[in-house]
């Protein structure tokens, strides 16, 4: 055989992951990782951030335009769209961000918040949020009386001090 017959032609330049996949599939003659692509597309379809990003793109808005309208930092918009809750404040605040973002995009905010709640709790159980700022579950963030025992103790101490002061004044 001649060298020219055994030489492999260089691959055309590809700029994106999808183009690389097409090149590999054309060389193999069959699709690759179909299950992975289906699973990834299902995950993204159920992702609150993906829904927000898709709606933003459908309206032709940039991250900067959305961040200016919502008065949020672009990094917060990106974190919401990537479902990266560790980069955001507490869960209650994230729900407010999602509500405002969905309203801007004219989406059903309740449905997206439900998706967020499920996703947040799954990530919390998996430990993905344990090292970030979010150390509370959604149930804990909605509990406004979690510090009640410490307030009660402080109140009792103040009352005891006032009683002691009144008793001291009576003696003198």
PDB file of C-alpha atoms in Angstrom:
ATOM      1  CA  UNK A   1       0.000   0.000   0.000  1.00  0.00           C
ATOM      2  CA  UNK A   2       1.011   3.509  -0.597  1.00  0.00           C
ATOM      3  CA  UNK A   3       1.455   5.973   2.190  1.00  0.00           C
ATOM      4  CA  UNK A   4      -1.250   8.207   0.770  1.00  0.00           C
ATOM      5  CA  UNK A   5      -3.835   5.399   1.076  1.00  0.00           C
ATOM      6  CA  UNK A   6      -3.132   4.774   4.794  1.00  0.00           C
ATOM      7  CA  UNK A   7      -2.854   8.396   5.865  1.00  0.00           C
ATOM      8  CA  UNK A   8      -5.724   9.657   7.880  1.00  0.00           C
ATOM      9  CA  UNK A   9      -7.218  12.872   6.658  1.00  0.00           C
ATOM     10  CA  UNK A  10      -7.138  15.646   9.274  1.00  0.00           C
ATOM     11  CA  UNK A  11     -10.440  16.411  10.907  1.00  0.00           C
ATOM     12  CA  UNK A  12     -12.065  19.672   9.882  1.00  0.00           C
ATOM     13  CA  UNK A  13     -11.985  22.329  12.548  1.00  0.00           C
ATOM     14  CA  UNK A  14     -14.898  22.108  14.979  1.00  0.00           C
ATOM     15  CA  UNK A  15     -15.798  24.885  17.333  1.00  0.00           C
ATOM     16  CA  UNK A  16     -18.443  23.394  19.596  1.00  0.00           C
ATOM     17  CA  UNK A  17     -19.198  20.190  21.462  1.00  0.00           C
ATOM     18  CA  UNK A  18     -22.121  19.434  19.152  1.00  0.00           C
ATOM     19  CA  UNK A  19     -19.900  19.721  16.081  1.00  0.00           C
ATOM     20  CA  UNK A  20     -17.340  17.386  17.671  1.00  0.00           C
ATOM     21  CA  UNK A  21     -20.121  14.899  18.360  1.00  0.00           C
ATOM     22  CA  UNK A  22     -21.231  15.077  14.708  1.00  0.00           C
ATOM     23  CA  UNK A  23     -17.665  14.497  13.530  1.00  0.00           C
ATOM     24  CA  UNK A  24     -17.209  11.473  15.780  1.00  0.00           C
ATOM     25  CA  UNK A  25     -20.591  10.053  14.792  1.00  0.00           C
ATOM     26  CA  UNK A  26     -19.770  10.476  11.089  1.00  0.00           C
ATOM     27  CA  UNK A  27     -16.473   8.620  11.573  1.00  0.00           C
ATOM     28  CA  UNK A  28     -18.118   5.821  13.577  1.00  0.00           C
ATOM     29  CA  UNK A  29     -21.180   5.633  11.375  1.00  0.00           C
ATOM     30  CA  UNK A  30     -23.499   5.534  14.390  1.00  0.00           C
ATOM     31  CA  UNK A  31     -24.755   7.908  17.070  1.00  0.00           C
ATOM     32  CA  UNK A  32     -22.871   8.084  20.338  1.00  0.00           C
ATOM     33  CA  UNK A  33     -24.210   8.547  23.857  1.00  0.00           C
ATOM     34  CA  UNK A  34     -27.844   8.843  22.829  1.00  0.00           C
ATOM     35  CA  UNK A  35     -28.991   7.889  26.332  1.00  0.00           C
ATOM     36  CA  UNK A  36     -26.698  10.468  27.870  1.00  0.00           C
ATOM     37  CA  UNK A  37     -28.034  13.182  25.576  1.00  0.00           C
ATOM     38  CA  UNK A  38     -31.633  12.220  26.356  1.00  0.00           C
ATOM     39  CA  UNK A  39     -30.912  12.151  30.096  1.00  0.00           C
ATOM     40  CA  UNK A  40     -29.144  15.507  29.900  1.00  0.00           C
ATOM     41  CA  UNK A  41     -31.977  17.073  27.932  1.00  0.00           C
ATOM     42  CA  UNK A  42     -34.550  15.719  30.427  1.00  0.00           C
ATOM     43  CA  UNK A  43     -32.500  17.080  33.332  1.00  0.00           C
ATOM     44  CA  UNK A  44     -32.246  20.469  31.676  1.00  0.00           C
ATOM     45  CA  UNK A  45     -35.947  20.496  30.826  1.00  0.00           C
ATOM     46  CA  UNK A  46     -36.728  19.961  34.515  1.00  0.00           C
ATOM     47  CA  UNK A  47     -34.136  22.478  35.689  1.00  0.00           C
ATOM     48  CA  UNK A  48     -35.483  25.803  36.945  1.00  0.00           C
ATOM     49  CA  UNK A  49     -32.384  27.605  35.719  1.00  0.00           C
ATOM     50  CA  UNK A  50     -32.625  26.077  32.252  1.00  0.00           C
ATOM     51  CA  UNK A  51     -36.258  27.188  31.979  1.00  0.00           C
ATOM     52  CA  UNK A  52     -35.294  30.732  32.939  1.00  0.00           C
ATOM     53  CA  UNK A  53     -32.350  30.777  30.508  1.00  0.00           C
ATOM     54  CA  UNK A  54     -34.459  29.375  27.655  1.00  0.00           C
ATOM     55  CA  UNK A  55     -37.179  31.972  28.220  1.00  0.00           C
ATOM     56  CA  UNK A  56     -34.587  34.769  28.414  1.00  0.00           C
ATOM     57  CA  UNK A  57     -33.004  33.611  25.152  1.00  0.00           C
ATOM     58  CA  UNK A  58     -36.426  33.268  23.489  1.00  0.00           C
ATOM     59  CA  UNK A  59     -37.145  36.913  24.346  1.00  0.00           C
ATOM     60  CA  UNK A  60     -33.726  37.932  23.017  1.00  0.00           C
ATOM     61  CA  UNK A  61     -32.541  39.361  26.335  1.00  0.00           C
ATOM     62  CA  UNK A  62     -28.932  39.282  27.498  1.00  0.00           C
ATOM     63  CA  UNK A  63     -27.841  38.474  31.049  1.00  0.00           C
ATOM     64  CA  UNK A  64     -26.782  42.109  31.423  1.00  0.00           C
ATOM     65  CA  UNK A  65     -30.213  43.392  30.358  1.00  0.00           C
ATOM     66  CA  UNK A  66     -31.959  41.087  32.826  1.00  0.00           C
ATOM     67  CA  UNK A  67     -29.557  41.995  35.628  1.00  0.00           C
ATOM     68  CA  UNK A  68     -30.155  45.714  35.012  1.00  0.00           C
ATOM     69  CA  UNK A  69     -33.936  45.298  35.018  1.00  0.00           C
ATOM     70  CA  UNK A  70     -33.955  43.129  38.153  1.00  0.00           C
ATOM     71  CA  UNK A  71     -31.216  45.141  39.874  1.00  0.00           C
ATOM     72  CA  UNK A  72     -29.201  41.946  40.425  1.00  0.00           C
ATOM     73  CA  UNK A  73     -25.579  41.208  39.633  1.00  0.00           C
ATOM     74  CA  UNK A  74     -24.925  39.303  36.373  1.00  0.00           C
ATOM     75  CA  UNK A  75     -23.159  36.609  38.435  1.00  0.00           C
ATOM     76  CA  UNK A  76     -26.428  36.050  40.317  1.00  0.00           C
ATOM     77  CA  UNK A  77     -28.366  35.665  37.059  1.00  0.00           C
ATOM     78  CA  UNK A  78     -25.747  33.199  35.799  1.00  0.00           C
ATOM     79  CA  UNK A  79     -25.858  31.251  39.074  1.00  0.00           C
ATOM     80  CA  UNK A  80     -29.665  31.049  38.861  1.00  0.00           C
ATOM     81  CA  UNK A  81     -29.523  29.813  35.278  1.00  0.00           C
ATOM     82  CA  UNK A  82     -26.883  27.202  36.170  1.00  0.00           C
ATOM     83  CA  UNK A  83     -28.781  26.117  39.302  1.00  0.00           C
ATOM     84  CA  UNK A  84     -25.639  26.886  41.316  1.00  0.00           C
ATOM     85  CA  UNK A  85     -27.302  27.733  44.621  1.00  0.00           C
ATOM     86  CA  UNK A  86     -24.083  27.729  46.634  1.00  0.00           C
ATOM     87  CA  UNK A  87     -23.177  31.045  44.956  1.00  0.00           C
ATOM     88  CA  UNK A  88     -26.447  32.639  46.041  1.00  0.00           C
ATOM     89  CA  UNK A  89     -27.845  33.763  49.409  1.00  0.00           C
ATOM     90  CA  UNK A  90     -30.320  31.759  51.482  1.00  0.00           C
ATOM     91  CA  UNK A  91     -33.133  29.721  49.917  1.00  0.00           C
ATOM     92  CA  UNK A  92     -35.833  32.266  50.786  1.00  0.00           C
ATOM     93  CA  UNK A  93     -33.945  34.971  48.908  1.00  0.00           C
ATOM     94  CA  UNK A  94     -33.367  32.656  45.943  1.00  0.00           C
ATOM     95  CA  UNK A  95     -37.137  32.092  45.783  1.00  0.00           C
ATOM     96  CA  UNK A  96     -37.589  35.878  45.589  1.00  0.00           C
ATOM     97  CA  UNK A  97     -34.993  36.096  42.825  1.00  0.00           C
ATOM     98  CA  UNK A  98     -36.781  33.350  40.879  1.00  0.00           C
ATOM     99  CA  UNK A  99     -40.186  34.973  41.403  1.00  0.00           C
ATOM    100  CA  UNK A 100     -38.942  38.327  40.073  1.00  0.00           C
ATOM    101  CA  UNK A 101     -37.038  36.729  37.178  1.00  0.00           C
ATOM    102  CA  UNK A 102     -40.039  34.598  36.145  1.00  0.00           C
ATOM    103  CA  UNK A 103     -42.342  37.639  36.329  1.00  0.00           C
ATOM    104  CA  UNK A 104     -39.981  39.584  34.069  1.00  0.00           C
ATOM    105  CA  UNK A 105     -40.012  36.703  31.557  1.00  0.00           C
ATOM    106  CA  UNK A 106     -43.808  36.275  31.914  1.00  0.00           C
ATOM    107  CA  UNK A 107     -43.464  32.692  33.224  1.00  0.00           C
ATOM    108  CA  UNK A 108     -45.434  30.887  35.922  1.00  0.00           C
ATOM    109  CA  UNK A 109     -43.257  31.618  38.944  1.00  0.00           C
ATOM    110  CA  UNK A 110     -44.992  29.032  41.173  1.00  0.00           C
ATOM    111  CA  UNK A 111     -44.061  26.173  38.831  1.00  0.00           C
ATOM    112  CA  UNK A 112     -40.430  27.288  38.641  1.00  0.00           C
ATOM    113  CA  UNK A 113     -40.232  27.758  42.416  1.00  0.00           C
ATOM    114  CA  UNK A 114     -41.581  24.210  42.844  1.00  0.00           C
ATOM    115  CA  UNK A 115     -38.802  22.954  40.539  1.00  0.00           C
ATOM    116  CA  UNK A 116     -36.281  24.991  42.531  1.00  0.00           C
ATOM    117  CA  UNK A 117     -37.538  23.539  45.827  1.00  0.00           C
ATOM    118  CA  UNK A 118     -37.124  19.973  44.551  1.00  0.00           C
ATOM    119  CA  UNK A 119     -33.707  20.697  43.030  1.00  0.00           C
ATOM    120  CA  UNK A 120     -32.470  22.581  46.100  1.00  0.00           C
ATOM    121  CA  UNK A 121     -33.513  19.806  48.478  1.00  0.00           C
ATOM    122  CA  UNK A 122     -31.931  17.110  46.255  1.00  0.00           C
ATOM    123  CA  UNK A 123     -28.665  19.046  46.183  1.00  0.00           C
ATOM    124  CA  UNK A 124     -28.869  19.643  49.929  1.00  0.00           C
ATOM    125  CA  UNK A 125     -29.362  15.927  50.587  1.00  0.00           C
ATOM    126  CA  UNK A 126     -26.468  15.111  48.261  1.00  0.00           C
ATOM    127  CA  UNK A 127     -24.267  17.514  50.219  1.00  0.00           C
ATOM    128  CA  UNK A 128     -23.592  19.835  47.292  1.00  0.00           C
ATOM    129  CA  UNK A 129     -24.625  22.879  49.315  1.00  0.00           C
ATOM    130  CA  UNK A 130     -23.038  21.917  52.637  1.00  0.00           C
ATOM    131  CA  UNK A 131     -19.872  23.923  52.149  1.00  0.00           C
ATOM    132  CA  UNK A 132     -21.560  26.970  50.585  1.00  0.00           C
ATOM    133  CA  UNK A 133     -23.489  29.790  52.161  1.00  0.00           C
ATOM    134  CA  UNK A 134     -26.737  27.803  52.083  1.00  0.00           C
ATOM    135  CA  UNK A 135     -26.635  25.770  55.259  1.00  0.00           C
ATOM    136  CA  UNK A 136     -30.392  25.702  55.824  1.00  0.00           C
ATOM    137  CA  UNK A 137     -33.070  23.684  54.096  1.00  0.00           C
ATOM    138  CA  UNK A 138     -36.064  25.499  52.702  1.00  0.00           C
ATOM    139  CA  UNK A 139     -38.156  24.318  55.648  1.00  0.00           C
ATOM    140  CA  UNK A 140     -35.658  25.883  58.036  1.00  0.00           C
ATOM    141  CA  UNK A 141     -35.552  29.211  56.192  1.00  0.00           C
ATOM    142  CA  UNK A 142     -39.314  29.588  56.372  1.00  0.00           C
ATOM    143  CA  UNK A 143     -39.338  28.950  60.132  1.00  0.00           C
ATOM    144  CA  UNK A 144     -39.313  32.436  61.658  1.00  0.00           C
ATOM    145  CA  UNK A 145     -39.398  31.228  65.277  1.00  0.00           C
ATOM    146  CA  UNK A 146     -36.187  29.206  65.225  1.00  0.00           C
ATOM    147  CA  UNK A 147     -34.500  31.662  67.636  1.00  0.00           C
ATOM    148  CA  UNK A 148     -37.431  31.794  70.079  1.00  0.00           C
ATOM    149  CA  UNK A 149     -35.621  30.050  72.984  1.00  0.00           C
ATOM    150  CA  UNK A 150     -32.747  32.559  72.942  1.00  0.00           C
ATOM    151  CA  UNK A 151     -35.179  35.514  72.884  1.00  0.00           C
ATOM    152  CA  UNK A 152     -37.108  34.004  75.775  1.00  0.00           C
ATOM    153  CA  UNK A 153     -33.927  33.548  77.790  1.00  0.00           C
ATOM    154  CA  UNK A 154     -32.854  37.148  77.095  1.00  0.00           C
ATOM    155  CA  UNK A 155     -36.271  38.418  78.149  1.00  0.00           C
ATOM    156  CA  UNK A 156     -36.149  36.407  81.392  1.00  0.00           C
ATOM    157  CA  UNK A 157     -32.666  37.726  82.178  1.00  0.00           C
ATOM    158  CA  UNK A 158     -33.836  41.326  81.608  1.00  0.00           C
ATOM    159  CA  UNK A 159     -36.835  40.782  83.870  1.00  0.00           C
ATOM    160  CA  UNK A 160     -34.625  39.255  86.577  1.00  0.00           C
ATOM    161  CA  UNK A 161     -32.230  42.214  86.351  1.00  0.00           C
ATOM    162  CA  UNK A 162     -35.129  44.690  86.583  1.00  0.00           C
ATOM    163  CA  UNK A 163     -36.549  42.842  89.616  1.00  0.00           C
ATOM    164  CA  UNK A 164     -33.155  42.827  91.313  1.00  0.00           C
ATOM    165  CA  UNK A 165     -32.723  46.539  90.633  1.00  0.00           C
ATOM    166  CA  UNK A 166     -36.191  47.307  92.033  1.00  0.00           C
ATOM    167  CA  UNK A 167     -35.470  45.230  95.153  1.00  0.00           C
ATOM    168  CA  UNK A 168     -32.119  47.005  95.609  1.00  0.00           C
ATOM    169  CA  UNK A 169     -33.844  50.416  95.328  1.00  0.00           C
ATOM    170  CA  UNK A 170     -36.399  49.398  97.978  1.00  0.00           C
ATOM    171  CA  UNK A 171     -33.645  48.525 100.432  1.00  0.00           C
ATOM    172  CA  UNK A 172     -31.870  51.843 100.088  1.00  0.00           C
TER     173      UNK A 172
END
